[in-house]
mmCIF file of C-alpha atoms in Angstrom:
data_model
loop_
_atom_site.group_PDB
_atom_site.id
_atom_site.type_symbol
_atom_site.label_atom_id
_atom_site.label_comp_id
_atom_site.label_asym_id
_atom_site.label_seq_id
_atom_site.Cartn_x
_atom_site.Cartn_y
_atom_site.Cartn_z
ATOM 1 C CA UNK V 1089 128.973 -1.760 110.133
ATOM 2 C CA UNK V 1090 125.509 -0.752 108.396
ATOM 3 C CA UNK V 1091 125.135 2.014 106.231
ATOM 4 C CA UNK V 1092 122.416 4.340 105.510
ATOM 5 C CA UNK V 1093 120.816 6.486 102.879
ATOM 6 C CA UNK V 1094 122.009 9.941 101.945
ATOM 7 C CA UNK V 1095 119.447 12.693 102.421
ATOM 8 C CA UNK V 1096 117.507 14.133 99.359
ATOM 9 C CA UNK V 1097 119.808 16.463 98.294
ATOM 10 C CA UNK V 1098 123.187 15.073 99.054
ATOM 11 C CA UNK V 1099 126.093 14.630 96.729
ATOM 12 C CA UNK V 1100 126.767 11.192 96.026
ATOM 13 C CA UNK V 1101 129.157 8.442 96.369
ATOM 14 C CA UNK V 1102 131.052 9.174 93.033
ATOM 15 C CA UNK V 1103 131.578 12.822 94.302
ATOM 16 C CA UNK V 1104 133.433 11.848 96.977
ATOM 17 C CA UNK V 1105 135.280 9.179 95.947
ATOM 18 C CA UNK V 1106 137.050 11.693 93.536
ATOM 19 C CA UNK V 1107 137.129 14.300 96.445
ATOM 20 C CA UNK V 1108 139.219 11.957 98.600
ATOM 21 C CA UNK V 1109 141.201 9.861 96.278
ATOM 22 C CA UNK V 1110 142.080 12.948 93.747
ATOM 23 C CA UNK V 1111 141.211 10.909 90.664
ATOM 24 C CA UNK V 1112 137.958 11.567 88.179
ATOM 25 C CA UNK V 1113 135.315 8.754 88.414
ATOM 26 C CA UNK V 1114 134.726 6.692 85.367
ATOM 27 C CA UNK V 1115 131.482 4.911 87.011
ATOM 28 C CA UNK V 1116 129.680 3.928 90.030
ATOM 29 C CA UNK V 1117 127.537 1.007 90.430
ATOM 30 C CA UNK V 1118 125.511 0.865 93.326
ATOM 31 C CA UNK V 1119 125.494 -2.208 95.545
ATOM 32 C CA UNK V 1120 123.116 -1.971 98.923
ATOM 33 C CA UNK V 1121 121.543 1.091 99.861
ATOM 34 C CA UNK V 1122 124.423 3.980 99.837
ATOM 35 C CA UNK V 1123 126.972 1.305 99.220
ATOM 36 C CA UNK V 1124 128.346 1.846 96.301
ATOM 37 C CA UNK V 1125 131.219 0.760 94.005
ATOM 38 C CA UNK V 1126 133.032 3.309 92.095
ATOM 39 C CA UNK V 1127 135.673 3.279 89.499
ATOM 40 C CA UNK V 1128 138.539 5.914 88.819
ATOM 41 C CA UNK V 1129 140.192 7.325 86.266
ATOM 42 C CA UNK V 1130 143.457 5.143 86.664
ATOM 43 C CA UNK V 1131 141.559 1.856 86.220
ATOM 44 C CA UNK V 1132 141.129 0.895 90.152
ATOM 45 C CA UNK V 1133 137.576 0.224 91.798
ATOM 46 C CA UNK V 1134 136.807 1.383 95.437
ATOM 47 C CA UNK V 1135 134.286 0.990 97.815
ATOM 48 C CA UNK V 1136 132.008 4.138 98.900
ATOM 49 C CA UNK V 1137 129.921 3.561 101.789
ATOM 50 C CA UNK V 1138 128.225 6.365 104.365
ATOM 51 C CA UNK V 1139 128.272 4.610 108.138
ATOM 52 C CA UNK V 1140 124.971 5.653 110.212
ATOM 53 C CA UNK V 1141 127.082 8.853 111.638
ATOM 54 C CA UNK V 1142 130.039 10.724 111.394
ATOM 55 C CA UNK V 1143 131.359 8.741 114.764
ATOM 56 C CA UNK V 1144 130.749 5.067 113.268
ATOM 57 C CA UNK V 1145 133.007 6.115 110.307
ATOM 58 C CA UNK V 1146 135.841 7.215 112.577
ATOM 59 C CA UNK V 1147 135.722 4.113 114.572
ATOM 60 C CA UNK V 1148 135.749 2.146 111.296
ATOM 61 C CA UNK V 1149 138.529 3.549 109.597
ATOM 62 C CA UNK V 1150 140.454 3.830 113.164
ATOM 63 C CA UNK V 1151 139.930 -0.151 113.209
ATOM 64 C CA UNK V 1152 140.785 -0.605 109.578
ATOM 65 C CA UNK V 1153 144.507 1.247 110.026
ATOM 66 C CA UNK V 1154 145.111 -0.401 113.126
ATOM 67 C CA UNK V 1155 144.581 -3.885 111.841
ATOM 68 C CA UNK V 1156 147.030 -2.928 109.139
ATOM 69 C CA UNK V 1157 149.447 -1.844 111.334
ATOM 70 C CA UNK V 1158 149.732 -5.709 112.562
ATOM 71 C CA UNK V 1159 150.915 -6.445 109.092
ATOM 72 C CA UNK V 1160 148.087 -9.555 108.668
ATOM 73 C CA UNK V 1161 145.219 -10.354 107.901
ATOM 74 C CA UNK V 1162 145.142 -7.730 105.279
ATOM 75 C CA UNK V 1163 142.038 -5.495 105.301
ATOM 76 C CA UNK V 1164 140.338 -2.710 102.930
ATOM 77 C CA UNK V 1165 143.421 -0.129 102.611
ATOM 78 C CA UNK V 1166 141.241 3.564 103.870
ATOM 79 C CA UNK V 1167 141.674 6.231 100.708
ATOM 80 C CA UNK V 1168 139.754 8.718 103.576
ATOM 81 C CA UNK V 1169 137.288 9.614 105.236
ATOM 82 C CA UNK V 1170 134.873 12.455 105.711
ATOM 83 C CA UNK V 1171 131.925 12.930 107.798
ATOM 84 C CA UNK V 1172 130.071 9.739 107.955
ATOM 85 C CA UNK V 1173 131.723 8.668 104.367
ATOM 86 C CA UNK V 1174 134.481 6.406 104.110
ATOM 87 C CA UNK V 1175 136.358 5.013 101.069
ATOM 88 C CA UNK V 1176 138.077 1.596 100.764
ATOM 89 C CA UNK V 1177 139.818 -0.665 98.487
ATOM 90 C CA UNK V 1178 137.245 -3.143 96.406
ATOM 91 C CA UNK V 1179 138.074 -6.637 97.542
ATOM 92 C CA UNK V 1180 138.168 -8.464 94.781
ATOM 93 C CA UNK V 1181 136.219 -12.147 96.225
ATOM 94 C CA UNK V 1182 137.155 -15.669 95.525
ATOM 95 C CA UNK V 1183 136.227 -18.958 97.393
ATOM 96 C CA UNK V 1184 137.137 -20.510 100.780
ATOM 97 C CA UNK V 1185 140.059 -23.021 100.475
ATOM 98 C CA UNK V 1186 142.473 -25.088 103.453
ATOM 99 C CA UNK V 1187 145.511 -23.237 102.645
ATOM 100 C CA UNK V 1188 143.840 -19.647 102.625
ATOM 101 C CA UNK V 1189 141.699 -20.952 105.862
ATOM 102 C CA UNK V 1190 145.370 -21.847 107.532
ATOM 103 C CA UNK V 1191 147.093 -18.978 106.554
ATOM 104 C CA UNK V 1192 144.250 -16.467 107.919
ATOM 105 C CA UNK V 1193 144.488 -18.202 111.416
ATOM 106 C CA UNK V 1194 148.496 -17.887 111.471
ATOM 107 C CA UNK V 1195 147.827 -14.507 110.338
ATOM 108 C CA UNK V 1196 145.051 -13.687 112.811
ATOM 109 C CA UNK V 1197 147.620 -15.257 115.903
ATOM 110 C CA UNK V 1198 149.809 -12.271 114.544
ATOM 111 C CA UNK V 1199 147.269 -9.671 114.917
ATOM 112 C CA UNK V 1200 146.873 -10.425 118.193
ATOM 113 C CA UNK V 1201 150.352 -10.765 118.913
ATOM 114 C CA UNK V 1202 150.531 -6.927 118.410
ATOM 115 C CA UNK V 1203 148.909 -6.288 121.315
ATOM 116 C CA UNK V 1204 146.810 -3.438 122.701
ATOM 117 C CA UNK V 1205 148.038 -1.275 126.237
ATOM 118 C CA UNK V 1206 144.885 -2.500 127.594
ATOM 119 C CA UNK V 1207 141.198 -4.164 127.571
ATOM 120 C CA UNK V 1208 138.797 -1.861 126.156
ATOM 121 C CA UNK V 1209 141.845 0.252 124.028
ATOM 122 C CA UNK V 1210 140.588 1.786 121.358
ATOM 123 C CA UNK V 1211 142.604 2.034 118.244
ATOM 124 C CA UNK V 1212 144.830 5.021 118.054
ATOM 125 C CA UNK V 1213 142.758 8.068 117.102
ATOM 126 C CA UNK V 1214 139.499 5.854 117.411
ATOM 127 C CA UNK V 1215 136.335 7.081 119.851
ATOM 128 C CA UNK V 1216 135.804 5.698 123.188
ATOM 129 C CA UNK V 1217 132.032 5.949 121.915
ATOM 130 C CA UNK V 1218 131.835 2.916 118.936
ATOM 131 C CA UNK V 1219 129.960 0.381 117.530
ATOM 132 C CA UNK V 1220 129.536 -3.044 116.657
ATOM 133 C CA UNK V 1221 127.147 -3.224 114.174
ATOM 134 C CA UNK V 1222 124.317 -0.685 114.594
ATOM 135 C CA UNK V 1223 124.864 -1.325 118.707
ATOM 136 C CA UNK V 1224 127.296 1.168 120.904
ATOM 137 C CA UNK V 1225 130.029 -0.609 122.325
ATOM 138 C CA UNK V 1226 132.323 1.536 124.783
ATOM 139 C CA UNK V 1227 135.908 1.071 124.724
ATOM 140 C CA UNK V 1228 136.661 1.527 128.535
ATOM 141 C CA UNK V 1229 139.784 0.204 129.650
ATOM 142 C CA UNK V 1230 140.851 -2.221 132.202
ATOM 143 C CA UNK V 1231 143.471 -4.221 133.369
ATOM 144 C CA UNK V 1232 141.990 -7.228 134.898
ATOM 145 C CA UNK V 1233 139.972 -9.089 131.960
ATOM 146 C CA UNK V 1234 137.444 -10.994 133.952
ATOM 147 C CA UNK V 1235 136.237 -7.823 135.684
ATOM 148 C CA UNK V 1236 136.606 -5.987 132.569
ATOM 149 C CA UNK V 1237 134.348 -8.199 130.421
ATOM 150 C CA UNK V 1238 131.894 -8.707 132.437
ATOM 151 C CA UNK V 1239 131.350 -4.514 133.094
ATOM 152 C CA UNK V 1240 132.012 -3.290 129.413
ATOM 153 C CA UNK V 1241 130.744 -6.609 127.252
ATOM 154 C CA UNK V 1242 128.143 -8.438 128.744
ATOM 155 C CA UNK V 1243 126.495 -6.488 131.249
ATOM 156 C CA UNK V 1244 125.709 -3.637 129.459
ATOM 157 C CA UNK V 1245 123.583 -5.565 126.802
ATOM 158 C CA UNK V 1246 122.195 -7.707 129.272
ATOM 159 C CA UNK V 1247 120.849 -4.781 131.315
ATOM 160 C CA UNK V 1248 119.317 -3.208 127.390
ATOM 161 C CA UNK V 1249 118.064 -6.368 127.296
ATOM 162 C CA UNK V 1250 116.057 -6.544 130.549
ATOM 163 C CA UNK V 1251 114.964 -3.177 129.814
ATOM 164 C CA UNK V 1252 113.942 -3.559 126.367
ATOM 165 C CA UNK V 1253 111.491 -7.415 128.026
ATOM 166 C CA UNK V 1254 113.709 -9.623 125.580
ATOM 167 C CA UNK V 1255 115.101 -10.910 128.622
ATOM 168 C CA UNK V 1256 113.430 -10.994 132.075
ATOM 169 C CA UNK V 1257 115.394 -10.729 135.575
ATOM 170 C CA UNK V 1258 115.457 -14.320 136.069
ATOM 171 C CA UNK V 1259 117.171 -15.204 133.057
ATOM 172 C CA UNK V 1260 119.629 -12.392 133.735
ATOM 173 C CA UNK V 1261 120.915 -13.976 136.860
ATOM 174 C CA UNK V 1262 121.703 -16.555 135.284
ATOM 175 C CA UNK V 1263 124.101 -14.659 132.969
ATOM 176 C CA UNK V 1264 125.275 -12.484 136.019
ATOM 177 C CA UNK V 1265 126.401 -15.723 137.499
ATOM 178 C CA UNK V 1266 128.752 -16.346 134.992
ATOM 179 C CA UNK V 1267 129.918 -12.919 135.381
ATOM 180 C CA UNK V 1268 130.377 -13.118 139.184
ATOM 181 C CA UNK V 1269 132.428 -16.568 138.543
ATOM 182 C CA UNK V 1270 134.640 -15.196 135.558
ATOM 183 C CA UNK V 1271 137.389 -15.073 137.492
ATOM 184 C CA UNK V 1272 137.536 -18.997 138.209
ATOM 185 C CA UNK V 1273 136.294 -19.659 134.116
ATOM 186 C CA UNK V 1274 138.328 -17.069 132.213
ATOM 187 C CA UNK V 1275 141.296 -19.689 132.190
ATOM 188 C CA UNK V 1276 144.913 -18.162 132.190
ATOM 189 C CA UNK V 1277 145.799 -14.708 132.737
ATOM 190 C CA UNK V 1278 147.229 -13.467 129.135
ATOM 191 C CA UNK V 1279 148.058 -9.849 128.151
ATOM 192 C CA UNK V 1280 145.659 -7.512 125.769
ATOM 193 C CA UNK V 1281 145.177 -9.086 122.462
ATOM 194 C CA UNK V 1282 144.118 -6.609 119.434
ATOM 195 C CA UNK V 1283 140.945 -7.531 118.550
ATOM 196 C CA UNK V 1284 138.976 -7.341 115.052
ATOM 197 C CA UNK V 1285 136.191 -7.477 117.198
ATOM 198 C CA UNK V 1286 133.604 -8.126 114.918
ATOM 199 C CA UNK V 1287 134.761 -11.172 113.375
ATOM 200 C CA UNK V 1288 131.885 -12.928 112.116
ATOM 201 C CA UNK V 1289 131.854 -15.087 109.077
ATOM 202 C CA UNK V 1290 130.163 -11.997 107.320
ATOM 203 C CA UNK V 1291 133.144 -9.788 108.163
ATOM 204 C CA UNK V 1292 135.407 -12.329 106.863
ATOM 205 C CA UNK V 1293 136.120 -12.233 102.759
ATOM 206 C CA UNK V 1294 138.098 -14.764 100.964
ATOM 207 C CA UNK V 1295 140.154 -13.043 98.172
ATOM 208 C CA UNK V 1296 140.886 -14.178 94.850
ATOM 209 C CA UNK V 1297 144.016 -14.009 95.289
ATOM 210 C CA UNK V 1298 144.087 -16.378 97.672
ATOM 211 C CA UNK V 1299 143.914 -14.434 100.762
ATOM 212 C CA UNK V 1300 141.236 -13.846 103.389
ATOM 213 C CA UNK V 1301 140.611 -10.114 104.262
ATOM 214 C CA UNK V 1302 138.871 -8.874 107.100
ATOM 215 C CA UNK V 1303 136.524 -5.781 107.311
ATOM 216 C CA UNK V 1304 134.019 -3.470 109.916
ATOM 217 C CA UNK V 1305 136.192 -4.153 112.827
ATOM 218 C CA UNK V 1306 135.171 -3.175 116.439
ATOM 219 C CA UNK V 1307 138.452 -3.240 117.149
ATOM 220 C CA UNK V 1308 139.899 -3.165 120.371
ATOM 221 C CA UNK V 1309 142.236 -5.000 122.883
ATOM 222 C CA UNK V 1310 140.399 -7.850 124.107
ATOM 223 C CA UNK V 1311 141.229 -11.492 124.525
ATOM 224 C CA UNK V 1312 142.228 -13.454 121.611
ATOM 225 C CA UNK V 1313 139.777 -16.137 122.399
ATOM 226 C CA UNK V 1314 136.987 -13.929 121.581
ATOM 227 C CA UNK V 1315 138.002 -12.987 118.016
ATOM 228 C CA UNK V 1316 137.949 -16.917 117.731
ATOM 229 C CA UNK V 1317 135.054 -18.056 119.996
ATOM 230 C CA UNK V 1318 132.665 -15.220 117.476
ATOM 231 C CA UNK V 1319 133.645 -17.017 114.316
ATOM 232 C CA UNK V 1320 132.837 -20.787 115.807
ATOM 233 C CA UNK V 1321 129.498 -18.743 116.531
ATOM 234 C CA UNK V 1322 128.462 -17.781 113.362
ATOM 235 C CA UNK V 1323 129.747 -20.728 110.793
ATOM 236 C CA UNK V 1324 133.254 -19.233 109.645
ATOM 237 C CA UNK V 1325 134.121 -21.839 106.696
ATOM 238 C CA UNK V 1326 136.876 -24.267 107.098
ATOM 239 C CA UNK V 1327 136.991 -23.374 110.902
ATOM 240 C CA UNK V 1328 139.335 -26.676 111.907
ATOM 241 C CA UNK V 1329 141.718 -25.261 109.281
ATOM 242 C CA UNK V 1330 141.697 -21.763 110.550
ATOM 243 C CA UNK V 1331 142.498 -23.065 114.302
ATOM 244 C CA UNK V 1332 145.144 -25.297 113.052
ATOM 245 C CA UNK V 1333 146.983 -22.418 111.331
ATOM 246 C CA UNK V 1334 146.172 -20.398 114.516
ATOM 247 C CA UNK V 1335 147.652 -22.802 116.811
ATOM 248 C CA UNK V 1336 150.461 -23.991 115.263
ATOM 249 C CA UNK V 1337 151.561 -19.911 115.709
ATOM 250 C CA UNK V 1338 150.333 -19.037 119.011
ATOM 251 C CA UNK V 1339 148.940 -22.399 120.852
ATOM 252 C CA UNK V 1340 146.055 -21.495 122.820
ATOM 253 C CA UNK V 1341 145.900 -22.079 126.749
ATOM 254 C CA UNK V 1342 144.736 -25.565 128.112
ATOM 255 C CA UNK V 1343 140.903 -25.966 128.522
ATOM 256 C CA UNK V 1344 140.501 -22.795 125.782
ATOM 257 C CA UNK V 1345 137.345 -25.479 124.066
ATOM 258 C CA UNK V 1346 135.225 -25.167 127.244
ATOM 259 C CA UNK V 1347 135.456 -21.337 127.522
ATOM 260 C CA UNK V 1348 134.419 -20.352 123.830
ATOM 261 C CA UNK V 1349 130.825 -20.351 125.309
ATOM 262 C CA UNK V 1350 132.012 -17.314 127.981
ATOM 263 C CA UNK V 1351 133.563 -15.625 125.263
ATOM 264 C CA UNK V 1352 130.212 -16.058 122.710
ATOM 265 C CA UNK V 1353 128.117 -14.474 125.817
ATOM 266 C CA UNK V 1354 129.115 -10.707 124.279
ATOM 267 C CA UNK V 1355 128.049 -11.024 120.587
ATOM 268 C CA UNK V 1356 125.012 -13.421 121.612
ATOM 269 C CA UNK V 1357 123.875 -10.319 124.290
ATOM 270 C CA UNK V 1358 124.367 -7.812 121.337
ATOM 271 C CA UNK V 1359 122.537 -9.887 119.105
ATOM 272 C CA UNK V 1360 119.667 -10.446 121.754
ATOM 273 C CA UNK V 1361 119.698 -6.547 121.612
ATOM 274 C CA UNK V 1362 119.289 -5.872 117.589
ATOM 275 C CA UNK V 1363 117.719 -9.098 116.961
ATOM 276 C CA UNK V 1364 115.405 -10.267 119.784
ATOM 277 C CA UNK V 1365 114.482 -13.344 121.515
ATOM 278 C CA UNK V 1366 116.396 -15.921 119.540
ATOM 279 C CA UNK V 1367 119.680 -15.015 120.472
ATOM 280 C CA UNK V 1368 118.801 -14.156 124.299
ATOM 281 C CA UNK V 1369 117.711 -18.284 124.477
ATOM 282 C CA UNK V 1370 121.168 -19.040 122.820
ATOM 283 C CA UNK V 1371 122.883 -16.342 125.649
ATOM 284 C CA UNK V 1372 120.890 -18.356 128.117
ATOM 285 C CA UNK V 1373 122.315 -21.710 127.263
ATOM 286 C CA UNK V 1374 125.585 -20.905 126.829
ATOM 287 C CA UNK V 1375 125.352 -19.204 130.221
ATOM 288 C CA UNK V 1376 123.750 -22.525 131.881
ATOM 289 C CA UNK V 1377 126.339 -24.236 129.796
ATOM 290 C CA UNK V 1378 129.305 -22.433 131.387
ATOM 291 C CA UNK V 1379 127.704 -22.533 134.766
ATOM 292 C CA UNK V 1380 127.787 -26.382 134.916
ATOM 293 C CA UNK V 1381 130.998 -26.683 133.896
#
């Protein structure tokens, strides 16, 4: 999730840290724009940050408690929110290493073992209006998975992205292909999954202690192989240890290599939509890609 500025005249991020924790503030270092860090009278650090609305905070900390409901990966425990301000638990960073990398993937198998009543949930007390990233995403639900990607994840941003000339109606064919044939590529039938989401390699903090966290979910139930296919997509370190740990927990269906492509086609399309060109080539190819398969 982004965050934005307060307006002239707001209180700050120390003010309500101490508003929704109950403790005085000690300091507050800023970190980007309203992001702030702030420490409390009892010796602990939080995180203050103000989403882009009111809406995108809900969402966020709906996510967040849901994902801790699972039990693992641990995220950012939520001290509260109000309005578009939420505040978290500090993470306290370290560096990537094989047996953190293995335990987050047999911890990630688990949060998806918990399950979601159905594709598109959204987290218990969560909007059906959210976000992922700075883009709406609606959490519709659905029972069939190949219909329901293709009408709530792909098409939508392909359509913004016709509309906006990033992509032109040729090119989106292409991509509506895949969609008409996701029945025959989706693999296996499995049951909803509960997603992080979001889970780029940016979203995706190894701990000091050892530990990976995970934070700004767009959680909802999905299918597990998109959680996984989005960190191959953007560089998530020690990936081969991460699927090992994964597997050896919850083996993934036969053929699951060949369909990460279908699965990238969501965050590429987003990406195409708050990025630009770039990424609607790389939607292109995997389309192409899954089309000759």
């Amino acid at each position: 999730m982004t965050v934005s500025s307060p307006a002239s005249g707001e209180e700050g991020p120390g003010a309500v840290a101490a508003r929704l924790t109950g403790r005085a503030v000690t300091g507050v270092r800023p970190l980007s724009g309203p992001l702030a860090e702030v420490v409390l009278d009892d010796g602990r650090t939080v995180v203050v940050k103000r989403a882009e609305d009111a809406q995108a905070a809900r969402a966020e900390a709906a996510g967040l408690r849901w994902l801790a409901e699972a039990g693992a990966p641990p995220v950012p425990c939520v001290h509260g929110r109000e309005g578009a301000w939420l505040v978290l638990d500090r993470v306290a960073e370290g560096r990537p290493g094989p047996e953190a990398a293995r335990r987050f993937g047999s911890e990630l198998a688990g949060l998806h073992a918990a399950g979601a009543p159905a594709f598109g949930a959204p987290p218990p007390g969560g909007p059906v209006a959210a976000f992922i990233g700075l883009a709406p995403m609606r959490n519709v639900t659905g029972d069939d998975w190949p219909v329901w990607y293709a009408e709530h994840r792909v098409l939508p941003y392909l359509r913004r992205a016709v509309d906006e000339g990033t992509m032109d109606p040729g090119e989106a064919d292409v991509v509506e292909r895949v969609c008409a044939r996701l029945p025959d590529l989706a693999g296996p039938a499995e049951p909803p999954a509960r997603l992080h989401g979001d889970l780029w390699n940016g979203n995706v903090l190894w701990g000091a202690d050892g530990r990976v966290r995970v934070i700004d979910p767009a959680a909802h139930g999905g299918h597990r192989e998109t959680d996984l296919a989005m960190l191959a997509l953007f560089g998530c370190p020690l990936l081969d240890a991460v699927l090992e740990g994964y597997q050896d927990v919850a083996p993934l269906a036969e053929g699951w290599r060949a369909r990460v492509g279908v699965h990238q086609l969501f965050p590429l399309l987003v990406h195409a939509v708050l990025f630009g060109r770039g990424y609607a080539v790389q939607a292109l190819a995997v389309a192409r890609s899954a089309l000759s398969s």
